[in-house]
Coordinates of C-alpha atoms in Angstrom, one line a residue:
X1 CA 32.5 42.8 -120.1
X2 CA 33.8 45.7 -118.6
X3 CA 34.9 45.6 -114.9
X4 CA 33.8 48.8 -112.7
X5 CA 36.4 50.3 -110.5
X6 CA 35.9 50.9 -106.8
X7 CA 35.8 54.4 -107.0
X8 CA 33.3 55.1 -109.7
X9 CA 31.3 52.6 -107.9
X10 CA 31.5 55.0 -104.4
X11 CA 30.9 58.0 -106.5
X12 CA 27.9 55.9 -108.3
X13 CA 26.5 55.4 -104.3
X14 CA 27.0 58.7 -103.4
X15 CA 24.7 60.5 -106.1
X16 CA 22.1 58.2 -105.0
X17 CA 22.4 59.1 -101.4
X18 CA 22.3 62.6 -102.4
X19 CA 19.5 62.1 -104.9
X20 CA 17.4 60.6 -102.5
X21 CA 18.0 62.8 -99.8
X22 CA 17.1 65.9 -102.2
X23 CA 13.9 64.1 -102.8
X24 CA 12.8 63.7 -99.0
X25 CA 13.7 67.1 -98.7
X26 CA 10.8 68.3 -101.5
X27 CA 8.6 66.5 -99.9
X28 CA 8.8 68.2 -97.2
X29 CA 8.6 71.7 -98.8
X30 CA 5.5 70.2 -100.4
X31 CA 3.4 69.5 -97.3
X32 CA 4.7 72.6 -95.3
X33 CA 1.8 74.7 -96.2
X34 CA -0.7 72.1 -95.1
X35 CA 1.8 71.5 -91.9
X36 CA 1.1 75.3 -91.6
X37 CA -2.7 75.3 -91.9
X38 CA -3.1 72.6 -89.6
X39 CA -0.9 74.6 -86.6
X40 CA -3.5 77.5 -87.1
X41 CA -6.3 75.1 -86.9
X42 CA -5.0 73.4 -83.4
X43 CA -3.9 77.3 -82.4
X44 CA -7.4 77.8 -82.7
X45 CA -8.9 74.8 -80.6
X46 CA -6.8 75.8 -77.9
X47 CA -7.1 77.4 -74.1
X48 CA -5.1 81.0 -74.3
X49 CA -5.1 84.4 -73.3
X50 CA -3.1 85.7 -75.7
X51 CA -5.1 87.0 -79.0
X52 CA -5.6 84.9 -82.0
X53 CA -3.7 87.7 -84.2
X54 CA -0.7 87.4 -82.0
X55 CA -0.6 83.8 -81.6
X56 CA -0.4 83.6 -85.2
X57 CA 2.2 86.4 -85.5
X58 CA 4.4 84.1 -83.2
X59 CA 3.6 80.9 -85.0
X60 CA 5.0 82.8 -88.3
X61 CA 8.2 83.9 -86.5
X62 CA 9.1 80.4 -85.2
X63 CA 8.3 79.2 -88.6
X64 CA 11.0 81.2 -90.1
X65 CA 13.6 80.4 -87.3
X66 CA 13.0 76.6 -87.6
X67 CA 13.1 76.6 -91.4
X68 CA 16.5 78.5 -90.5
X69 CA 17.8 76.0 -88.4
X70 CA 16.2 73.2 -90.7
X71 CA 18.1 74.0 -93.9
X72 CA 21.7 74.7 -91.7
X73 CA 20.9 71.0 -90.3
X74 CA 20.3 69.6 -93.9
X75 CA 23.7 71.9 -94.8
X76 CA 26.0 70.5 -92.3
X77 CA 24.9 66.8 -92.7
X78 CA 25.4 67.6 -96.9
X79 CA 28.8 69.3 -95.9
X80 CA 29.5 65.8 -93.7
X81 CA 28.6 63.2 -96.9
X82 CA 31.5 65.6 -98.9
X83 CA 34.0 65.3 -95.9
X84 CA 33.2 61.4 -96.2
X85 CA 33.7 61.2 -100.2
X86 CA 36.7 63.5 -100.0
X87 CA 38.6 61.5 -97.4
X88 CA 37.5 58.4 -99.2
X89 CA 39.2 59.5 -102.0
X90 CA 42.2 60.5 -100.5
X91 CA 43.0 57.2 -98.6
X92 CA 42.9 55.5 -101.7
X93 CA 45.7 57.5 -102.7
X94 CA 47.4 57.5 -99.5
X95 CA 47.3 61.7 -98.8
X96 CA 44.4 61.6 -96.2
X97 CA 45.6 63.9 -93.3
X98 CA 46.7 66.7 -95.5
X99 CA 43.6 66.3 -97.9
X100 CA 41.5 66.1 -94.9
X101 CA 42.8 69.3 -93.6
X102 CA 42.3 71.4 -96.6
X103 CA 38.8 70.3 -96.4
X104 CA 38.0 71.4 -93.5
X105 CA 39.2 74.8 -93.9
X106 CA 36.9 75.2 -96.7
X107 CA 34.1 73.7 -95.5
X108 CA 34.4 75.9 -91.9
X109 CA 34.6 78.7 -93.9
X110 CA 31.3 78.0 -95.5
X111 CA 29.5 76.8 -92.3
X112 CA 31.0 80.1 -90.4
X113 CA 29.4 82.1 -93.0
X114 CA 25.8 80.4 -92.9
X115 CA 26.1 80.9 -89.2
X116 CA 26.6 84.7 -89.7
X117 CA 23.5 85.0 -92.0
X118 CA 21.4 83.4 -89.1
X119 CA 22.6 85.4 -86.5
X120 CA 22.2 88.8 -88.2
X121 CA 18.3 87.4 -89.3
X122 CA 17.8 86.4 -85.6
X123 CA 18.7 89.7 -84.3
X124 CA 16.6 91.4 -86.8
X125 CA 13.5 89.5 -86.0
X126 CA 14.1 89.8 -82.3
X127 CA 14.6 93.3 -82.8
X128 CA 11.5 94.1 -84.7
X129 CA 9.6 92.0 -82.3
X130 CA 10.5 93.8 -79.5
X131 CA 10.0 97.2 -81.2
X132 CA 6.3 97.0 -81.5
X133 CA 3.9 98.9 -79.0
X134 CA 3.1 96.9 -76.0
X135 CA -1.6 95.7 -76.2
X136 CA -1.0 95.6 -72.3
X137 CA -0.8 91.7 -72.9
X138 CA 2.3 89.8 -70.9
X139 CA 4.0 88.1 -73.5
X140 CA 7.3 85.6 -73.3
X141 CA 10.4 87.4 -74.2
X142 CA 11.2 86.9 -78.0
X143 CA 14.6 86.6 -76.5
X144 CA 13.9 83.7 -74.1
X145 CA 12.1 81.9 -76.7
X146 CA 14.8 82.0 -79.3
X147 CA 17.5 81.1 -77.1
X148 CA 15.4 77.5 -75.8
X149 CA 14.7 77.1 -79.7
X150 CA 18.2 77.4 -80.4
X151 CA 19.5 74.8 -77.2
X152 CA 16.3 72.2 -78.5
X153 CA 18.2 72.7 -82.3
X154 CA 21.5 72.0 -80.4
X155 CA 19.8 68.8 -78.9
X156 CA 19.0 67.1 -82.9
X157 CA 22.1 66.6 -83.7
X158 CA 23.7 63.4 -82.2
X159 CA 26.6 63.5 -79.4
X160 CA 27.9 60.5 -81.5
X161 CA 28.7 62.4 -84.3
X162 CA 32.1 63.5 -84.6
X163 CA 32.2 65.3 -88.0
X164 CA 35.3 68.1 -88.4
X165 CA 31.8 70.4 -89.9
X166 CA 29.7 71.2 -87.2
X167 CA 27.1 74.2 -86.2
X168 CA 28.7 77.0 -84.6
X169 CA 26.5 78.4 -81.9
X170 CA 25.9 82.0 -82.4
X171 CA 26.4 83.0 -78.9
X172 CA 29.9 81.0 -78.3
X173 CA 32.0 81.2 -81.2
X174 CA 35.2 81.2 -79.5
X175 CA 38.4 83.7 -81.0
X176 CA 40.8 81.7 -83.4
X177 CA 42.9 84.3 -83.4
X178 CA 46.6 84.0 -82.0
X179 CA 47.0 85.8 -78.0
X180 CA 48.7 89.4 -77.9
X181 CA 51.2 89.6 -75.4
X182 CA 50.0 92.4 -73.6
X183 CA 49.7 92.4 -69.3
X184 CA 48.0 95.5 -69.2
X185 CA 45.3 95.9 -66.7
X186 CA 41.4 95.4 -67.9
X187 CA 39.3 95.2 -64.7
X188 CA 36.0 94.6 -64.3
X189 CA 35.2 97.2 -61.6
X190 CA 31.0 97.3 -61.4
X191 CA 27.6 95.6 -62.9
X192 CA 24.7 97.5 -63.8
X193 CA 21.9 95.3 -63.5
X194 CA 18.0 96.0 -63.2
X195 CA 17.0 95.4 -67.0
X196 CA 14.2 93.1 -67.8
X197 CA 15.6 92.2 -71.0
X198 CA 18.6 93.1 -73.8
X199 CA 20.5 96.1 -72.9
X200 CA 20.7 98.0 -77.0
X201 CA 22.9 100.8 -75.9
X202 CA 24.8 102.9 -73.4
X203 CA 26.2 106.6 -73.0
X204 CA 27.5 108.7 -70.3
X205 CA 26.6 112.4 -69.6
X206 CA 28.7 115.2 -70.6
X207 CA 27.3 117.4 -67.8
X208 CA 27.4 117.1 -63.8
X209 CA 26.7 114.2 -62.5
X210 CA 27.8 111.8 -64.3
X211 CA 26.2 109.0 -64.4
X212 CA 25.3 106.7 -67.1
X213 CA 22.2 106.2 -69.2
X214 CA 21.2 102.9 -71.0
X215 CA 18.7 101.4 -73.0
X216 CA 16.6 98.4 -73.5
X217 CA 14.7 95.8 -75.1
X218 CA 12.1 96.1 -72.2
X219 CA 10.7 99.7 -73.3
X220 CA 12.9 101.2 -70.6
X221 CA 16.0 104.0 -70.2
X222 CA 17.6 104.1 -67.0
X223 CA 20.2 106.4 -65.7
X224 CA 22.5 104.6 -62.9
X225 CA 25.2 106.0 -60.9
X226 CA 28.6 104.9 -61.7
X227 CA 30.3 104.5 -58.4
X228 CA 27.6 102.5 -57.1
X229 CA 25.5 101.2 -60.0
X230 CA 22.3 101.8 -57.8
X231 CA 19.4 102.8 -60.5
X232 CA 19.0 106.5 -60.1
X233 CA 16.2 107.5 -62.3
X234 CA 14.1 105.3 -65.2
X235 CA 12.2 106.4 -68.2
X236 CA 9.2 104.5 -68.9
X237 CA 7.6 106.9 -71.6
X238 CA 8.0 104.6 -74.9
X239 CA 6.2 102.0 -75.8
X240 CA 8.1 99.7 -78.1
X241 CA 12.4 98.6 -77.1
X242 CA 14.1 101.3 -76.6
X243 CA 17.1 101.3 -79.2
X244 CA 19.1 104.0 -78.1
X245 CA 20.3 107.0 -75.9
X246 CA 22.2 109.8 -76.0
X247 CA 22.9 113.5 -73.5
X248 CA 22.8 116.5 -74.3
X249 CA 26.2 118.6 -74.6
X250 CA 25.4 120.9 -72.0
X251 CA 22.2 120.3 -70.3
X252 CA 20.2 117.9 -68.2
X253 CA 18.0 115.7 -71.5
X254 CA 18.2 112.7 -72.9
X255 CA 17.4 111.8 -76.5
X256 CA 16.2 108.3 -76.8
X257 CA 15.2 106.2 -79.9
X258 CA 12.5 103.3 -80.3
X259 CA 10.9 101.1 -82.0
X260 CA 7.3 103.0 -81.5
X261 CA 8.5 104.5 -84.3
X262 CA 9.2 108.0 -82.5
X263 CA 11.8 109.6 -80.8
X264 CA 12.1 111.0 -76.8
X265 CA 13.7 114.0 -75.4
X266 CA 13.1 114.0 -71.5
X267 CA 14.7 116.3 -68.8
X268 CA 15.8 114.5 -66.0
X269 CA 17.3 115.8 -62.4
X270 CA 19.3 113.1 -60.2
X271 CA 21.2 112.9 -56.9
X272 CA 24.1 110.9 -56.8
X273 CA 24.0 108.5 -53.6
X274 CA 27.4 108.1 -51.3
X275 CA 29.9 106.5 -53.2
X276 CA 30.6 103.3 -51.9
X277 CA 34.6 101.5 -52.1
X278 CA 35.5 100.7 -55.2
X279 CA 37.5 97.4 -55.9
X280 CA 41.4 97.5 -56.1
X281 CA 42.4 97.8 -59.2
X282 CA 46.0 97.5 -58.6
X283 CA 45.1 93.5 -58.5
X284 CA 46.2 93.0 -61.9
X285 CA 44.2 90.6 -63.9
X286 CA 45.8 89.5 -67.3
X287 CA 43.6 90.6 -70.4
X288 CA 44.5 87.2 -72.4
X289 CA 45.6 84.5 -70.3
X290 CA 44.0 81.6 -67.1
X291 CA 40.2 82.9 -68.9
X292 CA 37.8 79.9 -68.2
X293 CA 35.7 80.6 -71.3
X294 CA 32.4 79.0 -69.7
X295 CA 28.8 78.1 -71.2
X296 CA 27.2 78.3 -68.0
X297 CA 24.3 81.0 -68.7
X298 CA 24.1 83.0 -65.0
X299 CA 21.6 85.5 -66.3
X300 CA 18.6 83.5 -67.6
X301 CA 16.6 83.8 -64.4
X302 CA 14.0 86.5 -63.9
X303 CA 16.1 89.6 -62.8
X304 CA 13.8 91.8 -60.5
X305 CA 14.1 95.4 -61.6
X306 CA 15.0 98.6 -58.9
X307 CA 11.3 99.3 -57.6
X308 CA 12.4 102.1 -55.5
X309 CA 14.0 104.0 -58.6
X310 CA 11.7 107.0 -59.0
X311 CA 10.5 107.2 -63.0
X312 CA 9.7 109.7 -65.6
X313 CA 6.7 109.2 -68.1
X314 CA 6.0 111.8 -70.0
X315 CA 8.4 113.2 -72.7
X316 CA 9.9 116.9 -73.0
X317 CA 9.2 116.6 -76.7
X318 CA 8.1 113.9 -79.0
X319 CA 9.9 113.6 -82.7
X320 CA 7.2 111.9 -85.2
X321 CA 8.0 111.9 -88.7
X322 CA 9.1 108.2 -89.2
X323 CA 7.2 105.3 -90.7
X324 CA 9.4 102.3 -89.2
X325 CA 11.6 101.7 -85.7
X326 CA 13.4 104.4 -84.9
X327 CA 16.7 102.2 -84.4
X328 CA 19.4 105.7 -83.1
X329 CA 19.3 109.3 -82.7
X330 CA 21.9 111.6 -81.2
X331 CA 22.5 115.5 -80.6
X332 CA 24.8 117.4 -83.5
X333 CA 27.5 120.0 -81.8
X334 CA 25.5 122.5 -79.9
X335 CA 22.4 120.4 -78.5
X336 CA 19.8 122.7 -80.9
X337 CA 19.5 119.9 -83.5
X338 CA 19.5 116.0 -83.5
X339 CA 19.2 113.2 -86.1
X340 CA 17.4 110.0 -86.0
X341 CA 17.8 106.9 -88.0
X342 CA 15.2 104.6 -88.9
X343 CA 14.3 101.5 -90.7
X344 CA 12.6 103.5 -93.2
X345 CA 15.8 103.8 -94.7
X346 CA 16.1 107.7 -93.9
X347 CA 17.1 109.8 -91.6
X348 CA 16.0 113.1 -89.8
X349 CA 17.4 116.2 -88.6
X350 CA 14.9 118.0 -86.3
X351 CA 14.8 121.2 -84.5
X352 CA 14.6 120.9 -81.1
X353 CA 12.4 123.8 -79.8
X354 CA 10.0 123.4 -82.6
X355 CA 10.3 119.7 -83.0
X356 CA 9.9 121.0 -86.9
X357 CA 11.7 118.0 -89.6
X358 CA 14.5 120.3 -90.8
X359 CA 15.8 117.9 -93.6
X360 CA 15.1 114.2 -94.5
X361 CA 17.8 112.3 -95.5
X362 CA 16.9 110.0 -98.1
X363 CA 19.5 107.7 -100.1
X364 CA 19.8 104.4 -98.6
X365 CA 18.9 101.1 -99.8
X366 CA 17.9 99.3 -97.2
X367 CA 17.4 100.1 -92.9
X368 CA 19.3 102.0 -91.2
X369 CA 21.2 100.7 -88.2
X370 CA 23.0 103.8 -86.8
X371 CA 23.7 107.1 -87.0
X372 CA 26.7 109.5 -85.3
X373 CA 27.3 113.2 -85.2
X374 CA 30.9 114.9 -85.4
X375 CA 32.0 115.9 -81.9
X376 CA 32.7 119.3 -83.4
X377 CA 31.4 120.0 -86.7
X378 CA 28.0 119.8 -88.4
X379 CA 28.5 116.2 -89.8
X380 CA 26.6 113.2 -89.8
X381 CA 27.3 109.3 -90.5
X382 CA 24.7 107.2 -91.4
X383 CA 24.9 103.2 -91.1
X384 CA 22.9 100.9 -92.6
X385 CA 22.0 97.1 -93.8
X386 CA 22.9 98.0 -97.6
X387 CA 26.7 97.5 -96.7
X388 CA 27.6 101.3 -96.9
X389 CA 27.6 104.0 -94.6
X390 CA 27.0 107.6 -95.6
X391 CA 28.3 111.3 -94.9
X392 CA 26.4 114.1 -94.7
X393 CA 27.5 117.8 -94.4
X394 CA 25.0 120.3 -92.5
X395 CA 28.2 123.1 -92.5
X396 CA 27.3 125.1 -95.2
X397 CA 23.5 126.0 -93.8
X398 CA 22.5 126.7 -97.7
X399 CA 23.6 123.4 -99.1
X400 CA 24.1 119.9 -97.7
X401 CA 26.4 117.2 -99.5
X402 CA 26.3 113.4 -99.3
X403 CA 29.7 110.8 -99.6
X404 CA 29.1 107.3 -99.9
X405 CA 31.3 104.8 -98.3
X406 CA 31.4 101.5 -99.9
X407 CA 34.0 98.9 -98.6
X408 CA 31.9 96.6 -96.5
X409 CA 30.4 93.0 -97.8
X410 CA 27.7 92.8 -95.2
X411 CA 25.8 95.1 -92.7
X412 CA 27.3 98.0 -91.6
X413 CA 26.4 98.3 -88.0
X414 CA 27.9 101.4 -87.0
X415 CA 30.2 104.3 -87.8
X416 CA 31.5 106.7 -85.6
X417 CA 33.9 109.8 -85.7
X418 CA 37.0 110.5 -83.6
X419 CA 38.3 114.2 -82.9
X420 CA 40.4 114.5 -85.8
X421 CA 39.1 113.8 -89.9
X422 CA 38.8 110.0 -89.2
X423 CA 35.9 108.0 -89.6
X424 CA 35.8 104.1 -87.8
X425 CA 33.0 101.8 -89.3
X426 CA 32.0 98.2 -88.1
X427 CA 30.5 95.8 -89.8
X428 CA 28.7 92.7 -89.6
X429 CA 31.5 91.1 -92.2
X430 CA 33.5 91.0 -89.2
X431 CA 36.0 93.7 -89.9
X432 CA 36.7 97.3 -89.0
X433 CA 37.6 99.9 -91.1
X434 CA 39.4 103.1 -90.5
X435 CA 38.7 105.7 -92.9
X436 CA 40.1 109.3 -93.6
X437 CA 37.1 111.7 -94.5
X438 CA 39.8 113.7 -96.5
X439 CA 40.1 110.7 -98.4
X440 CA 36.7 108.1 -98.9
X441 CA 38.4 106.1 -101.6
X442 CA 39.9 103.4 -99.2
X443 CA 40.3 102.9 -95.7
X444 CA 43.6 103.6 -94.0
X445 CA 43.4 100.6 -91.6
X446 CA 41.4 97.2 -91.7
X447 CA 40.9 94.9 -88.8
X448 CA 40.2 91.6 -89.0
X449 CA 38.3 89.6 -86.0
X450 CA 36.4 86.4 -85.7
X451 CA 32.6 87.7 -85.1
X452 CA 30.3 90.3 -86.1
X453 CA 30.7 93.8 -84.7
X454 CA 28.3 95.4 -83.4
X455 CA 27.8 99.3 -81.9
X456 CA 31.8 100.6 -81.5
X457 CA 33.1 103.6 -79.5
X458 CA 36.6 105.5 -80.0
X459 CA 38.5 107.0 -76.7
X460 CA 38.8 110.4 -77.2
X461 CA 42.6 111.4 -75.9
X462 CA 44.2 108.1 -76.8
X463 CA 41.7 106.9 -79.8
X464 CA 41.3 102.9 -79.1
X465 CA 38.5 101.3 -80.2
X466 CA 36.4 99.2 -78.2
X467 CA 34.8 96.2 -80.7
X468 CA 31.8 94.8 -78.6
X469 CA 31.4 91.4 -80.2
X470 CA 28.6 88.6 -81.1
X471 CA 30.7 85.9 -79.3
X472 CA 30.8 87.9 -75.9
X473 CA 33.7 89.3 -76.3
X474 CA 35.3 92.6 -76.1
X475 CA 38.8 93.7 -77.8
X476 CA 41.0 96.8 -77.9
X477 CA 42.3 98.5 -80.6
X478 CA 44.1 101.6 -81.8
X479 CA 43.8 103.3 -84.8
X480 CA 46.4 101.3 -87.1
X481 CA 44.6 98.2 -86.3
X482 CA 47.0 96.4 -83.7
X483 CA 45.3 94.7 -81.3
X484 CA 46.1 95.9 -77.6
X485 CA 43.8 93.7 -75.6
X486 CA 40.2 91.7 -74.7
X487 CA 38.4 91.9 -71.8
X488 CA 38.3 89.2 -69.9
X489 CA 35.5 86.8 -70.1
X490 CA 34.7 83.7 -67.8
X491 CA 31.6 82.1 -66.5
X492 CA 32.2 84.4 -63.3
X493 CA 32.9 87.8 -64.6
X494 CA 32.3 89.3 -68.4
X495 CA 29.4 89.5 -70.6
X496 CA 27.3 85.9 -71.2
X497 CA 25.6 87.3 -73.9
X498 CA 26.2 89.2 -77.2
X499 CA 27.8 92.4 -76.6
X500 CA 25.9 94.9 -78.2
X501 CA 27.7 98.4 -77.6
X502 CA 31.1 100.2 -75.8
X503 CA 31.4 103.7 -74.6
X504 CA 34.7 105.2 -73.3
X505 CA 34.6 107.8 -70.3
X506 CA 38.5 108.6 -70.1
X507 CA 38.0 111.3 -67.2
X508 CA 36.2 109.1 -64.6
X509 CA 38.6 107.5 -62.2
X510 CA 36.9 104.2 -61.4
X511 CA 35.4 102.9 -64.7
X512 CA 36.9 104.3 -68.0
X513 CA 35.0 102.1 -70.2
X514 CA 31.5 100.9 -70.4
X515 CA 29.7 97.8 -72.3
X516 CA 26.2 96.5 -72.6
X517 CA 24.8 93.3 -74.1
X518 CA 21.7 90.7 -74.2
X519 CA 22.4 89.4 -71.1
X520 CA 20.7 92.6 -69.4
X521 CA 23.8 94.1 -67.4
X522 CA 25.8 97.0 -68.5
X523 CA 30.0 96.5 -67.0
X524 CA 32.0 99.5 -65.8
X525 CA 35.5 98.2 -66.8
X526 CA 38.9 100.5 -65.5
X527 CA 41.4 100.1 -68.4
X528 CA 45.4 100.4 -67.6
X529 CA 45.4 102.9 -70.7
X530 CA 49.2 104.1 -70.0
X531 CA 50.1 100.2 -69.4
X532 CA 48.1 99.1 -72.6
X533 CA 50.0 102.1 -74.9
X534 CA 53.2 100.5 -73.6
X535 CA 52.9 97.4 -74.3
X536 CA 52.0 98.3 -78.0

């Protein structure tokens, strides 16, 4: 009779375990619906103020973020049983540490990329959610809700657990990436705080005053002044998240984008208040090194908005033409013009005195997420969720052309031009492309970083490129893809959120760089720029 050997009888065991697991896990798919019908049935038995519809809207949402966080639970305890099996195997033939480590690289690899899938389909629903009109019914933050859904997920699995796998939190994925040497100066110098909720995007006027403009999540622009960061002026006209704004080349408007589906152009008139003393920044505090990389979340609490900021509610001109959020918009050279991009998957040009659709520009697969216009020619770049980004030439007024740019794996979240013919696109893939428009084939540079990118912005004189990041962070590039610096981050200064944008504004003394993020503050940064170039 034959004998069986210990390790076909560990193998044997394991595709049991795995069998049976894969059969509790159908059963739960099969009662689901039921589990479903029988939440809508309690939904409706209970005391609320809200609306049925849009109880059940929220019950649908959750459902889709805990069967997210259900099947990357069920992923990581699979991913553990291999990790088992594997090193199993490998002590019985005496190479465990080195086996072990290959493993892991693999399997991290895998989990890192699951983790990227949920984040981009959190900020998506999140997004939407807080792009529709408001029924004048006080709802929780969709924000607020997702992050306490996310720390209960973080509570299932056990402390006791020690497995070389484990879930990534989307907000505090921490750089793997080897420290630059550089000791150039990146000081915080001012917060910009009043927001309700998420801060989408930032700009700063190309007219006197200065000041800068961002927009939010809680159906509000505001304009603050940069010296002080006292609120100056707050646009309350939309009525879904505002997405994003932009100023007119010459004059006193805004454009602004949101998810009502529409987009705003308002006139505004401020008076900058007394500047007040701004920090020292000859205090030099080291871009890389002594960071206290924190969890401690200081910006949860209720943040009470400037009440004595006067407001404008009433649009200059309206832009309707879309059928989905209107996710960015921005001026082409001259101010007469200005595209929006929408989640219809096309954008429009529109002429500004007649508010008359000159061209729809129709082509991608799937939303937009951006869009950009050339500093100095009739150009426009178009981002969006089908991995490519697109050019489109408005310089011949008879004839417009279209360039695809494919070199991307995932979202493309934004593209922007600098002075010269290049093009610099970020992506949700995690990298950064630089691209020569003279020639689309491939990109000229690649960068390579740890987390998503989100909305980027290139410094005019000295072209770096400021990478706002999904893990909080916030690094410095230049244009051959050497990395010059990050921002410093702790639990007392820095971003405690996702970073969701980065504008440069080289000519103002105090803060020459500007971020936003989901933690409701915008950050005036100075940047050592001579210092940083030297120690390239």
């Amino acid at each position: 009779m034959p004998v069986e050997s210990g390790s076909s009888a560990a193998a044997r065991q394991q595709k049991q375990k795995r069998k049976s697991h894969s059969l509790s896990i159908r059963r739960t798919n099969s009662t689901e619906q039921d589990r479903s019908g029988l939440q809508r049935d309690m939904l409706e038995g209970q005391d609320s103020k809200l609306p049925l519809s849009l109880r059940s809207n929220l019950l649908d949402l959750f459902s889709q973020i805990e069967r997210e966080f259900e099947n990357l639970y069920i992923e990581n305890l699979e991913l553990r049983r291999e990790i088992e099996t594997l090193n199993d195997r490998l002590a019985a033939e005496g190479q465990t540490f080195e086996g072990a480590d290959l493993a892991k690289g693999a399997l991290k690899t895998k989990a890192s990329h699951s983790t990227s899938q949920l984040s981009q389909k959190l900020k998506t629903t999140y997004k939407a959610s807080t792009s529709k009109p408001s029924q004048g019914v006080d709802t929780p933050s969709p924000r607020d809700l997702v992050i306490q859904i996310w720390n209960l997920f973080s509570g299932l699995c056990p402390k006791r657990i020690e497995s070389p796998v484990c879930i990534i939190p989307i907000f505090n994925i921490v750089s793997s990436f080897k420290a630059t040497t550089s000791r150039a100066v990146c000081q915080l110098v001012r917060e910009y705080v009043g927001h309700r909720d998420g801060i989408w995007d930032l700009s700063v006027t190309r007219t006197q005053p200065v000041v800068l403009g961002t927009a939010s999540a809680d159906h509000t622009a505001m304009l603050w002044s940069i010296e002080t960061g006292k609120c100056l002026l707050k646009y309350l006209g939309h009525q879904g998240s505002v997405n994003s704004i932009k100023f007119h080349p010459t004059e006193q408007m805004a454009l602004t984008a949101s998810g009502d589906q529409t987009a705003h152009i308002w006139r505004y008139m401020v008076q900058l208040p007394t500047p007040q003393p701004v920090a020292d920044v000859s205090q030099q505090t080291p871009c890389e090194d002594d960071v206290d990389f924190s969890d401690k979340d200081e910006a949860d609490g209720e943040i009470d908005g400037p009440n004595d900021c006067p407001s404008i509610r009433v649009a200059t001109t309206t832009l309707r033409s879309h059928q989905g959020v209107v996710i960015a918009a921005d001026w082409l050279v001259g101010g007469k013009q200005v595209v929006t991009a929408s989640w219809d998957r096309a954008a429009n040009l529109y002429d500004v005195e007649t508010s008359e659709l000159v061209h729809s520009l129709t082509g991608h697969d799937q939303e937009l997420t951006h869009c950009c216009t050339h500093p100095t020619q009739r150009l426009v770049v178009t981002s969006s969720r089908d991995t490519t980004f697109r050019l489109w030439d408005f310089r011949d007024p008879s004839i417009h052309s279209v360039n695809v740019f494919q070199g991307h794996t995932d979202t493309v979240t934004s593209a922007v031009f600098t002075v010269g013919d290049n093009v610099v696109s970020g992506s949700d893939d995690r990298t950064v492309k630089v691209w020569d428009l003279k020639n689309m084939r491939s990109p000229i540079a690649t960068i390579r970083t740890d987390s998503a990118v989100n909305r980027i912005s290139v410094s005019v004189n000295q072209k770096i490129i400021a990478l706002p990041h999904d893990n909080r962070q916030v690094r410095l590039f230049d244009m051959s893809g050497v990395r010059l610096a990050r921002l410093p981050r702790s639990n007392r200064q820095g971003h405690r959120r996702m970073v969701c944008c980065s504008a440069w504004c080289e000519d103002n003394t105090s803060c020459n760089l500007f971020t936003c993020g989901f933690d409701r503050q915008a950050i005036g940064w100075n940047i050592n720029i001579p210092a940083l170039l030297q120690e390239k």
